[in-house]
Coordinates of C-alpha atoms in Angstrom, one line a residue:
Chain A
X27 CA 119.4 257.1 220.1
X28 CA 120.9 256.3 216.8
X29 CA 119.4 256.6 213.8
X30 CA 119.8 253.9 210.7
X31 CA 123.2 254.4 209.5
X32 CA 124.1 254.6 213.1
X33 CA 124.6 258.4 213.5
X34 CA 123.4 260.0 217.3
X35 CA 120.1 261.7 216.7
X36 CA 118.2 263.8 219.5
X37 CA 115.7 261.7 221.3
X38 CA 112.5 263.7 220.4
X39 CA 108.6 262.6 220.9
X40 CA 105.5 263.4 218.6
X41 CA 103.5 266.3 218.9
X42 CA 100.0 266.6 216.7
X43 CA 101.0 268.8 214.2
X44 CA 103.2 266.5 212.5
X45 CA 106.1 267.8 214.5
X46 CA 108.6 266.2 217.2
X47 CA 109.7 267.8 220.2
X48 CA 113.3 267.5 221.5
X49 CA 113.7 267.6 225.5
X50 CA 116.7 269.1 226.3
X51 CA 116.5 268.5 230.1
X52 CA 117.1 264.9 229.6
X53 CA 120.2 265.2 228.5
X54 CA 123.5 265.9 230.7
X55 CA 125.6 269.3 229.8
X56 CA 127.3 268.8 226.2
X57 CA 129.6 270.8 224.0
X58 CA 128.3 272.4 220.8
X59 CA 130.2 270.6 218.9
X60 CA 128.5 267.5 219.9
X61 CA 125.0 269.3 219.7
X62 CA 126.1 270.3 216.2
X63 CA 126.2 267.0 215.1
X64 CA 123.6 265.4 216.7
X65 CA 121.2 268.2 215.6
X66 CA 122.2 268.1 211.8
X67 CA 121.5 264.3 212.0
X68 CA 118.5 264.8 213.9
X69 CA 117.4 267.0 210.9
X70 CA 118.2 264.8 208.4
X71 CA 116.5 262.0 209.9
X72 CA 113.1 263.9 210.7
X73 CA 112.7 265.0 207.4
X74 CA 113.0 261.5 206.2
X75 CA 110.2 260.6 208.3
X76 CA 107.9 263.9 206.9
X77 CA 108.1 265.5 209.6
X78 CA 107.5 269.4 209.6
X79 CA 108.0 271.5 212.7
X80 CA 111.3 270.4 215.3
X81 CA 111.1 272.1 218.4
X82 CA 114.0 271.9 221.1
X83 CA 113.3 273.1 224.7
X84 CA 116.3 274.2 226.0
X85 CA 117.2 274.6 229.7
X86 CA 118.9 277.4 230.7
X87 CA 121.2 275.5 232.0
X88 CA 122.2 274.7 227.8
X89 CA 122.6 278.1 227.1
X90 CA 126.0 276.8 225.5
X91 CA 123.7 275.5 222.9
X92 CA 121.5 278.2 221.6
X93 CA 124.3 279.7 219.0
X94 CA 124.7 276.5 217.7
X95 CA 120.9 275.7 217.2
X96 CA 119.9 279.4 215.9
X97 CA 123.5 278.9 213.3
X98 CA 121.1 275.7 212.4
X99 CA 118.4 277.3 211.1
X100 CA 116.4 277.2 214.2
X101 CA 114.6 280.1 215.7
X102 CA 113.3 281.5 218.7
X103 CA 109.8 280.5 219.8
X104 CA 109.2 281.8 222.9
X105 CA 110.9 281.6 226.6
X106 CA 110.0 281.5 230.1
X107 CA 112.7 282.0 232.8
X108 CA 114.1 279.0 233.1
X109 CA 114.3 277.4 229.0
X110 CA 114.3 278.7 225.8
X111 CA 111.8 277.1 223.4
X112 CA 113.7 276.6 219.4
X113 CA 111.7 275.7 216.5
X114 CA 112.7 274.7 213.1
X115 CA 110.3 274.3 209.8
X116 CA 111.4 271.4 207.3
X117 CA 108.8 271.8 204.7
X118 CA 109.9 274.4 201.7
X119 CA 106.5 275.8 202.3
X120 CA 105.9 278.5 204.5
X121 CA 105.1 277.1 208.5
X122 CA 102.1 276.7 210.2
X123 CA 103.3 277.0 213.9
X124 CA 101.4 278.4 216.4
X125 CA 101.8 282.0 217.7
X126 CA 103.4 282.7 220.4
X127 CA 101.0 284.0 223.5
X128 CA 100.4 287.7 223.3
X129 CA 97.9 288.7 226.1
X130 CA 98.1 288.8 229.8
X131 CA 95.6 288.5 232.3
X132 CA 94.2 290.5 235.5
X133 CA 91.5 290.4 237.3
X134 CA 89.8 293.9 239.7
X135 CA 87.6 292.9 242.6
X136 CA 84.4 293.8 243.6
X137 CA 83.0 292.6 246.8
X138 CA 80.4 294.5 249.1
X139 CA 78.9 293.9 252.0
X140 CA 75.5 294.2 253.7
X141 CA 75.4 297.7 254.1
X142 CA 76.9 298.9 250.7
X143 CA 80.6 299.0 251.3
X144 CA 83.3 298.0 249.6
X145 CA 86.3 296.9 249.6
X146 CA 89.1 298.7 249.4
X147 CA 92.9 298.7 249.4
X148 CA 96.0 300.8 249.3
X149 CA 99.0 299.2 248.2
X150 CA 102.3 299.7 249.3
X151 CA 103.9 299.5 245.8
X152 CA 103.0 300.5 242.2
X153 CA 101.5 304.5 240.8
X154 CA 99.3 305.1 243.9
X155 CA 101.9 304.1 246.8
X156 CA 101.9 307.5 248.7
X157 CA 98.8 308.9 247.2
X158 CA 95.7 307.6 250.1
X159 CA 93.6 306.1 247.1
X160 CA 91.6 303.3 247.9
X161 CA 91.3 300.9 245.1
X162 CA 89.8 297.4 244.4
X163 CA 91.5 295.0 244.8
X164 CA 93.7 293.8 242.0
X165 CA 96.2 291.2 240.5
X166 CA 97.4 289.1 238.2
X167 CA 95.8 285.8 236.5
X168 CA 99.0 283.0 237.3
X169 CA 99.9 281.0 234.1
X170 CA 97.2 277.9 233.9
X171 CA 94.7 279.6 236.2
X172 CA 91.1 280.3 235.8
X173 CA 89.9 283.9 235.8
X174 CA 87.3 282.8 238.7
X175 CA 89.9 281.7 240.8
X176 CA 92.5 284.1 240.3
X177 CA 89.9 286.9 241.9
X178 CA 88.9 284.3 244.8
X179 CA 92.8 284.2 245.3
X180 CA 93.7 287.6 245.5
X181 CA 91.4 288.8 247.5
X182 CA 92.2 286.4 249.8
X183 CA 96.0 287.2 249.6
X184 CA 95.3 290.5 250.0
X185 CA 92.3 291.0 252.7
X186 CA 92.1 287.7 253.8
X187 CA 88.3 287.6 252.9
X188 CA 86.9 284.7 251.9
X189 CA 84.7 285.1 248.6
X190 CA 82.8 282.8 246.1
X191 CA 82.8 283.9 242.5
X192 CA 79.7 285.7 241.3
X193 CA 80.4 287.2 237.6
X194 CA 82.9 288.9 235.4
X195 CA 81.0 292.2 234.6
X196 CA 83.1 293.8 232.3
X197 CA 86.6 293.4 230.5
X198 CA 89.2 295.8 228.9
X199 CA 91.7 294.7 226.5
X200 CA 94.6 297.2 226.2
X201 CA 98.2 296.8 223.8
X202 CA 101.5 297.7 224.4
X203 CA 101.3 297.5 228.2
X204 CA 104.3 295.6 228.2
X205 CA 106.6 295.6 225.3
X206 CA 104.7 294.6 222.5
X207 CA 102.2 292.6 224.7
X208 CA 98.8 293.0 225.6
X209 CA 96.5 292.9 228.9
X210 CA 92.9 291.8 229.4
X211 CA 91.4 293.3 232.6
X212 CA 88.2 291.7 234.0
X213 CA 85.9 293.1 236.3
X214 CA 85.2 290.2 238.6
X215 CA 82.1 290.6 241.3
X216 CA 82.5 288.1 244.7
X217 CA 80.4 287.5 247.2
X218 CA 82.0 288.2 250.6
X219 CA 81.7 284.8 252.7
X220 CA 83.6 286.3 255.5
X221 CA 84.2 290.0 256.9
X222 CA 87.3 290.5 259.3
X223 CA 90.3 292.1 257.1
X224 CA 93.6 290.5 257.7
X225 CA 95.9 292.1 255.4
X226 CA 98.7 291.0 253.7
X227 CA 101.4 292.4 254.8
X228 CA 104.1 293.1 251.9
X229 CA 102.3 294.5 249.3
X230 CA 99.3 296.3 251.1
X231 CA 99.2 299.3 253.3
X232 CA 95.7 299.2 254.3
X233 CA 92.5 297.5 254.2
X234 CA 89.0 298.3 255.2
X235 CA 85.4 298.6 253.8
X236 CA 84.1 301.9 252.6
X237 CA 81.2 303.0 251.8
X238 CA 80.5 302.6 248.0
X239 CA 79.0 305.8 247.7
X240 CA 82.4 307.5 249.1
X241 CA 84.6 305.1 246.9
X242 CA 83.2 306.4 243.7
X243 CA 83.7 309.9 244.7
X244 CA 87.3 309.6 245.0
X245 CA 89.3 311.4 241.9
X246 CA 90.8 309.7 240.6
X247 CA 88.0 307.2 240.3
X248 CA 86.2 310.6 238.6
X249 CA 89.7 311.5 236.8
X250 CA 89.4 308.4 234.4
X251 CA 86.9 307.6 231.8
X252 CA 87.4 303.9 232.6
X253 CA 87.0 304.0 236.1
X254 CA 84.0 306.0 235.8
X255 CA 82.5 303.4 233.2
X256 CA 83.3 300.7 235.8
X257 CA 82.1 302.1 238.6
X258 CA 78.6 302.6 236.7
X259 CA 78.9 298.7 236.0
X260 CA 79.5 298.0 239.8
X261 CA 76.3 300.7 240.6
X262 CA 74.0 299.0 238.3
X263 CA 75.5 295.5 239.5
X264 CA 74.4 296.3 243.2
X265 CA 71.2 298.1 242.0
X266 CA 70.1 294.9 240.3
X267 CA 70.6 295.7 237.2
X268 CA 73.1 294.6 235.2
X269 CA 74.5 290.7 234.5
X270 CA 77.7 290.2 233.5
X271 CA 79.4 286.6 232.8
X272 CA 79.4 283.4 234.8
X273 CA 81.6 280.5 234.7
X274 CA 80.5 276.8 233.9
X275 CA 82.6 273.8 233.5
X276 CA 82.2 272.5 230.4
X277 CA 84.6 269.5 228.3
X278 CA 85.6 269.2 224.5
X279 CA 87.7 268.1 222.4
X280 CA 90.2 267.9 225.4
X281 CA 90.0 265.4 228.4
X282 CA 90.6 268.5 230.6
X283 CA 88.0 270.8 232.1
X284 CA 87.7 274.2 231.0
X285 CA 84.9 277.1 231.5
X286 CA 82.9 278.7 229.5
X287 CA 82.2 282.6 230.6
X288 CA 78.2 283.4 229.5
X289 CA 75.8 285.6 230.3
X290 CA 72.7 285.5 232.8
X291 CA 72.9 281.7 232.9
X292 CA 70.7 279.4 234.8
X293 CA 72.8 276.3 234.7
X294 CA 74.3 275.3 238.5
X295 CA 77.1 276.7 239.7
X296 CA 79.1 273.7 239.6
X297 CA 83.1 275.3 239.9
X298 CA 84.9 275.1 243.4
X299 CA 85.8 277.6 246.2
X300 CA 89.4 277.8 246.8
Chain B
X17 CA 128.8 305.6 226.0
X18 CA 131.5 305.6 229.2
X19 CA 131.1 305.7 233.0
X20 CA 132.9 308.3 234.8
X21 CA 135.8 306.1 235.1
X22 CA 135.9 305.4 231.3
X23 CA 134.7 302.2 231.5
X24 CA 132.2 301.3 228.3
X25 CA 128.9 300.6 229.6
X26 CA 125.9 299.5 227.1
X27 CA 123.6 302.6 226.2
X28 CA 119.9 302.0 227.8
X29 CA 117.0 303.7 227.9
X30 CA 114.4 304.3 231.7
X31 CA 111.7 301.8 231.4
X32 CA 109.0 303.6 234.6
X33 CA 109.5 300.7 236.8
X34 CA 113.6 301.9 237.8
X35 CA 114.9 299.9 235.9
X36 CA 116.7 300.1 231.6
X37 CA 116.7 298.8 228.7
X38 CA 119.6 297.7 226.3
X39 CA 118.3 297.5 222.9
X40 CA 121.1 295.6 220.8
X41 CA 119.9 296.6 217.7
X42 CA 121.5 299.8 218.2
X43 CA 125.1 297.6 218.1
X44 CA 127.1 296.1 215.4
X45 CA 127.8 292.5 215.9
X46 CA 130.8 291.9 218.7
X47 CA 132.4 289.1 220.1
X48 CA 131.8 287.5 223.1
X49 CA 134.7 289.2 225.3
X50 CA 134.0 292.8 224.7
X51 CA 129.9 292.5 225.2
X52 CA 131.0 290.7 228.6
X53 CA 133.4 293.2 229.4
X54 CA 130.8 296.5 228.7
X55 CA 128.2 294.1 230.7
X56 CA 130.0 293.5 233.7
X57 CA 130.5 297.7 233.8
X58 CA 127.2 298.2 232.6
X59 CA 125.7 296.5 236.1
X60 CA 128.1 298.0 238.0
X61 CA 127.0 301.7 236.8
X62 CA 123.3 301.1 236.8
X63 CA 123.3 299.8 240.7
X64 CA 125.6 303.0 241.3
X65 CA 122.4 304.6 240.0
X66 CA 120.0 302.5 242.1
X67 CA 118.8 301.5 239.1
X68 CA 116.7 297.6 239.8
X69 CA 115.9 296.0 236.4
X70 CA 117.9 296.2 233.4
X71 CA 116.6 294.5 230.3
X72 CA 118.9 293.2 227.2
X73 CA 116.5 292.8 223.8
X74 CA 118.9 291.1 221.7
X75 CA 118.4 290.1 217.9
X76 CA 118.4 287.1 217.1
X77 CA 121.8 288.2 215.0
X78 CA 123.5 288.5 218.4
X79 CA 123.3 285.0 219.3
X80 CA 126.6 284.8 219.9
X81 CA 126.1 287.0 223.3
X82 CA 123.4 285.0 225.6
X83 CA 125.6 282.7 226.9
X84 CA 128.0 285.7 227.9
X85 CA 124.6 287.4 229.5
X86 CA 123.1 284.2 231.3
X87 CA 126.5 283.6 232.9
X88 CA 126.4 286.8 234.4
X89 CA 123.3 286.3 235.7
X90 CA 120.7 287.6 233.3
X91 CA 118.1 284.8 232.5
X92 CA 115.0 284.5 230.0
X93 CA 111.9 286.4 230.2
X94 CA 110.6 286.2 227.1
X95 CA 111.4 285.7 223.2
X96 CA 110.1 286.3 219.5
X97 CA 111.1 284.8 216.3
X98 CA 113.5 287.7 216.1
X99 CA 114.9 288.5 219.6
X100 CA 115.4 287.2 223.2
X101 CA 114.5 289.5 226.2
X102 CA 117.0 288.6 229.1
X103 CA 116.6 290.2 232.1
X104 CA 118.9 290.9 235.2
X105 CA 117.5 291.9 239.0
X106 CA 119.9 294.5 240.8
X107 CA 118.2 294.6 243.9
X108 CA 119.1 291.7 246.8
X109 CA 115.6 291.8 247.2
X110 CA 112.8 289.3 245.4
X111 CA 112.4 290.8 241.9
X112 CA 108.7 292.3 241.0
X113 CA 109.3 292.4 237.5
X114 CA 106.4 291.8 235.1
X115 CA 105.0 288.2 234.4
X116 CA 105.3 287.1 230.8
X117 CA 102.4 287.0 228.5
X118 CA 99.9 283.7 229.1
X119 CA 97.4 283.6 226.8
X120 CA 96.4 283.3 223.0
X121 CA 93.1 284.5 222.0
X122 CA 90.8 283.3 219.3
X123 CA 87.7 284.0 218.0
X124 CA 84.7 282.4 216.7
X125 CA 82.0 284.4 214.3
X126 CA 78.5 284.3 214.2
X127 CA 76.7 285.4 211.5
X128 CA 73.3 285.0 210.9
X129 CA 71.2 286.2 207.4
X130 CA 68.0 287.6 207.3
X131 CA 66.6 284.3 206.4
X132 CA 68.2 282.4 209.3
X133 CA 71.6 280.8 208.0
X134 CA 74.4 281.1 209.6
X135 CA 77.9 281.6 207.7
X136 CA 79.9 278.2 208.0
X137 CA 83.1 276.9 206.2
X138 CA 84.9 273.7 205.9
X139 CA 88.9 274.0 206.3
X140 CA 91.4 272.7 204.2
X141 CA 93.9 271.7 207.0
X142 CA 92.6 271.3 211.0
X143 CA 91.4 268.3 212.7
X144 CA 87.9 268.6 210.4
X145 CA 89.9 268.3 207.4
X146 CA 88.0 265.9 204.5
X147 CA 85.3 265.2 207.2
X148 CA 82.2 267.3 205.8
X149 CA 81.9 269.3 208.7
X150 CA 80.8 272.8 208.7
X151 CA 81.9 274.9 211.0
X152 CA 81.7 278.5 212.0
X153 CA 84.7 280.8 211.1
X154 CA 87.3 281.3 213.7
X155 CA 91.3 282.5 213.4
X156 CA 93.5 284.0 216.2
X157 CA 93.6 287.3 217.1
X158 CA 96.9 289.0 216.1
X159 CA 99.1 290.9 218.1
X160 CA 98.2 294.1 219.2
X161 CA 94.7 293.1 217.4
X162 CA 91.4 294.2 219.2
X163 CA 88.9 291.7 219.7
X164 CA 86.6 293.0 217.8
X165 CA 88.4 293.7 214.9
X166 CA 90.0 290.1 214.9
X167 CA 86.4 288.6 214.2
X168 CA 85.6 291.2 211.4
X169 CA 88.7 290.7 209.5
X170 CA 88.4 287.2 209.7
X171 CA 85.6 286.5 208.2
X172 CA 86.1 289.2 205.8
X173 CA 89.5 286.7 205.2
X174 CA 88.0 283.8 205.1
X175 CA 84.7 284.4 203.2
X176 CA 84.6 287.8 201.2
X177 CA 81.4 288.7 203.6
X178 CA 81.8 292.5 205.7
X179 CA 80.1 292.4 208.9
X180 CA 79.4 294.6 211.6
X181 CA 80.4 293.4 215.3
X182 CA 77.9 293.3 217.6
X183 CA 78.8 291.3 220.8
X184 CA 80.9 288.9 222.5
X185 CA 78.3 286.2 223.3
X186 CA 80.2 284.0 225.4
X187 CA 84.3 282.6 226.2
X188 CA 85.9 280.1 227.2
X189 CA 89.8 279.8 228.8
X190 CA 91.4 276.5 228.1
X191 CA 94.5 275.6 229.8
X192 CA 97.6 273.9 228.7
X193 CA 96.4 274.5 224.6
X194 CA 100.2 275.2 223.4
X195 CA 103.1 274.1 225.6
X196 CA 102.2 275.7 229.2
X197 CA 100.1 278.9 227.8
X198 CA 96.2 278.8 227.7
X199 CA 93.7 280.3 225.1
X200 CA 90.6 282.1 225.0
X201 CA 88.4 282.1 222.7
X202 CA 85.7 284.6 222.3
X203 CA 81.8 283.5 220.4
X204 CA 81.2 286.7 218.5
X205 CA 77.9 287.8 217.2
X206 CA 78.3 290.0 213.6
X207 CA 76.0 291.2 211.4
X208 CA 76.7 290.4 207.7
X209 CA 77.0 293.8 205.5
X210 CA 77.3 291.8 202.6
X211 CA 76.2 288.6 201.2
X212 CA 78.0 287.2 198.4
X213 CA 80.9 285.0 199.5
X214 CA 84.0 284.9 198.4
X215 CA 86.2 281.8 199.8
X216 CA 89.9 282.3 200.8
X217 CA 91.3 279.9 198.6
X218 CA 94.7 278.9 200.9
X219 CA 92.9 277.8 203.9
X220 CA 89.4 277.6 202.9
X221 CA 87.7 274.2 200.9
X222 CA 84.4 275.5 201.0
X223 CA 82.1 278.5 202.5
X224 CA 78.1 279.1 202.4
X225 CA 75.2 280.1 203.9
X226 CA 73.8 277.2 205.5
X227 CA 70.1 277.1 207.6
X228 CA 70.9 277.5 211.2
X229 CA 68.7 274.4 212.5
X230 CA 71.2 272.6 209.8
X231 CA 74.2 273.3 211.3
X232 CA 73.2 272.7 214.5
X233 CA 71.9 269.4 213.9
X234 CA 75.4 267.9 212.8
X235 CA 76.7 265.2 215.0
X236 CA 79.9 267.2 216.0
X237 CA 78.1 269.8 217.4
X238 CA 76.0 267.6 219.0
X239 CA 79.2 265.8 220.0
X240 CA 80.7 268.4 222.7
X241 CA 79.6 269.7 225.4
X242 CA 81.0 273.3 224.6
X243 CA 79.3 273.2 220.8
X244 CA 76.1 272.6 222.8
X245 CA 76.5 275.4 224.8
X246 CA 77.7 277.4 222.4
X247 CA 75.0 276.3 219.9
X248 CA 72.2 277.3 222.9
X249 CA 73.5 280.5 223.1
X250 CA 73.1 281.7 219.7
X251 CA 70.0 280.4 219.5
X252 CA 69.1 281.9 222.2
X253 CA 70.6 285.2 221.0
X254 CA 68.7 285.1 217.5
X255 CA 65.4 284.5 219.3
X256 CA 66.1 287.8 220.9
X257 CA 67.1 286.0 224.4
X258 CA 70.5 286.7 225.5
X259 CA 72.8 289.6 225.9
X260 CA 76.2 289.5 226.0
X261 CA 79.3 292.4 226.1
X262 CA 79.9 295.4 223.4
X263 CA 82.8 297.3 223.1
X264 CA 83.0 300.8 224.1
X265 CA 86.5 302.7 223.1
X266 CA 87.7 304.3 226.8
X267 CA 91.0 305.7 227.9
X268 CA 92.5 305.9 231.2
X269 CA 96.0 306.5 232.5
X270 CA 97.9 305.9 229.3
X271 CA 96.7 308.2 226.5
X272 CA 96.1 305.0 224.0
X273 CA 92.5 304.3 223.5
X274 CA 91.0 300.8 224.7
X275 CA 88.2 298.6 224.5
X276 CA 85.9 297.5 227.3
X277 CA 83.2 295.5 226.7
X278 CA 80.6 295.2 228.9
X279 CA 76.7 294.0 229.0
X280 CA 73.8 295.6 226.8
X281 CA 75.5 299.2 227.1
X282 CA 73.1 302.3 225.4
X283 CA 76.4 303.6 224.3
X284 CA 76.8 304.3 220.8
X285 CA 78.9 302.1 218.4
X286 CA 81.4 304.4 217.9
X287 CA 83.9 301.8 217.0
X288 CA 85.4 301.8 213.3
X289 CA 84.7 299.6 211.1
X290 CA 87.2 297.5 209.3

């Protein structure tokens, strides 16, 4: 597109922050001295329309380009494998962009059957590869996916045990576990809806249930204050008493779904099995 | 630093997964060439070493060199204002590096006085700008920011009051909030330690202590589905109804101390105070 005095500027669409987002992907592979160009007028001509915030998503695939845009002004946002996102503030004042995301998720799973076992995993990879510790089963929460379905997934992945989502009963927020990034744990409880183990085959060794009772007197499960405090959590749990957090759907300002996580609640359990 | 054949290779440190890091910031600015050249050795000496990942942080003052890095295979993983992470996978096998962060968290504070009023504010910018609306305070939790510590500083920000924190009451995960990453906001429950308010003046048009019944009677709580909800559940909590989680300081493998918070624990509040 061209702008009024008939210069090229970036094709970009609104966002609702009074910002416009350029999508890189729909354009072909260019020089950077075209992209030089076409940025500066694309600058120019956003700031005559009051705009504030420019972002570019960049494909990797532009990686020609980033020199160019950061030489701009513009500066790193945030980046997922396959683009780089750019932003660039107009206003003299100082921005008001969002911050990047700082935390990720995982979930542990516990599950127990009719006669008080649990179960358990050894995993071929990670610090306990080698070592005969049985562990709950664990994993990470994928980007856009709710907590209660991450733990329905992975034990399935893992075990091949069907669940349905009973309560988060505790969660630990830790920094620096990746760089300068953050992890939330939850502690997720399932109801088993099946019981025959089939295991997955590249990341776990073995799968069985065992006996709570001889789960919690493992130790390592003794060794660390944290695993002591959730295995207390998972005793009171199947004692009957502790409650933890349950899901509902719930809307708001959004179109979109999303769930709420509160305590002890009455309302129907309205979310879907996976 | 050289490789036995006196080749330059880039200085890197052992991350505990097998693989290294490069950190840039330890290099003057270079062209293009010579980065590509002490790369290209670089790989060659750390899969002589059966090394798997190697990581490049590169300032954002080295933008000259990602194209040079993602043509030799290395591609995003994740970026800050001031650097890109690229990453490169040694291995023929399917990389099991770490995901990148997902989330933003936010908080939401409840405070109550002893005469039943709840602290609200009305924001200066927001979507409830110039509508009258009082809402409860909320901000984002920072980077390497507990929880718990989020919701006390802001409101000490926001309004002058100190508070105690007492519980995460409820949260909710939204999807899609900001580009692809989701958000979690956590309802926290504080008790005020003070009473006189003193308004942030940059983001804050107005702050008091308003009867609870008050606020909860305004049409845009009554609005959404999630205020509702939300608005039941400190009700409920004030009438002495509702429990939800506390933090508890714990450690376990790594020596840093982190929170888990958990329902209605005896322990003590050993937590610091901001």
């Amino acid at each position: 597109m061209a702008d009024k005095t008939g210069r090229e500027v970036l094709a970009a669409t609104d966002d609702e922050y009074g910002g416009v987002i350029v999508h890189m992907n729909e354009y072909e592979l260019m020089d950077s001295a075209t992209f030089l160009s076409s940025l500066t007028s694309s600058i120019a001509h956003r700031k005559l329309q009051g705009k504030k915030g420019v972002w570019i998503k960049l494909p990797i695939q532009h990686v020609n380009l980033v020199e160019a845009a950061v030489k701009q002004g513009f500066w790193y946002h945030h980046a997922e494998p396959n683009y780089l996102m750019l932003v660039y503030w107009i206003p003299k004042s100082a921005h008001t962009l969002p911050e990047n995301a700082t935390h990720r998720l995982g979930i542990g799973a516990f599950l127990i059957n009719q006669i008080r076992e649990a179960l358990v995993v050894q995993e071929k990879g990670g610090q306990y590869r080698g070592t005969g510790v049985w562990k709950l089963p664990t994993g990470a929460v994928d980007e856009g996916e709710d907590i209660y379905a991450a733990a329905v997934r992975e034990v399935k992945e893992e075990t091949g045990i069907d669940s349905e989502f009973i309560e988060i009963l505790a969660f630990r927020q830790m920094h620096k576990s990746f760089f300068e990034k953050s992890d939330l744990f939850f502690l997720c409880m399932l109801r088993p809806l099946s019981f025959d183990i089939q295991k997955q085959e590249q990341e776990i060794e073995a799968a069985k249930w065992m006996p709570f009772e001889e789960y919690a007197a493992q130790p390592f499960v003794q060794k660390f204050e944290l695993l002591k405090y959730l295995h207390d959590i998972c005793k009171a749990k199947i004692d009957g008493n502790y409650t933890g957090f349950s899901p509902i759907p719930t809307t708001s300002y959004s179109v979109e779904k999303s769930y709420l996580y509160l305590s002890g609640t009455n309302a129907p359990k309205r979310h879907s099995k996976l």
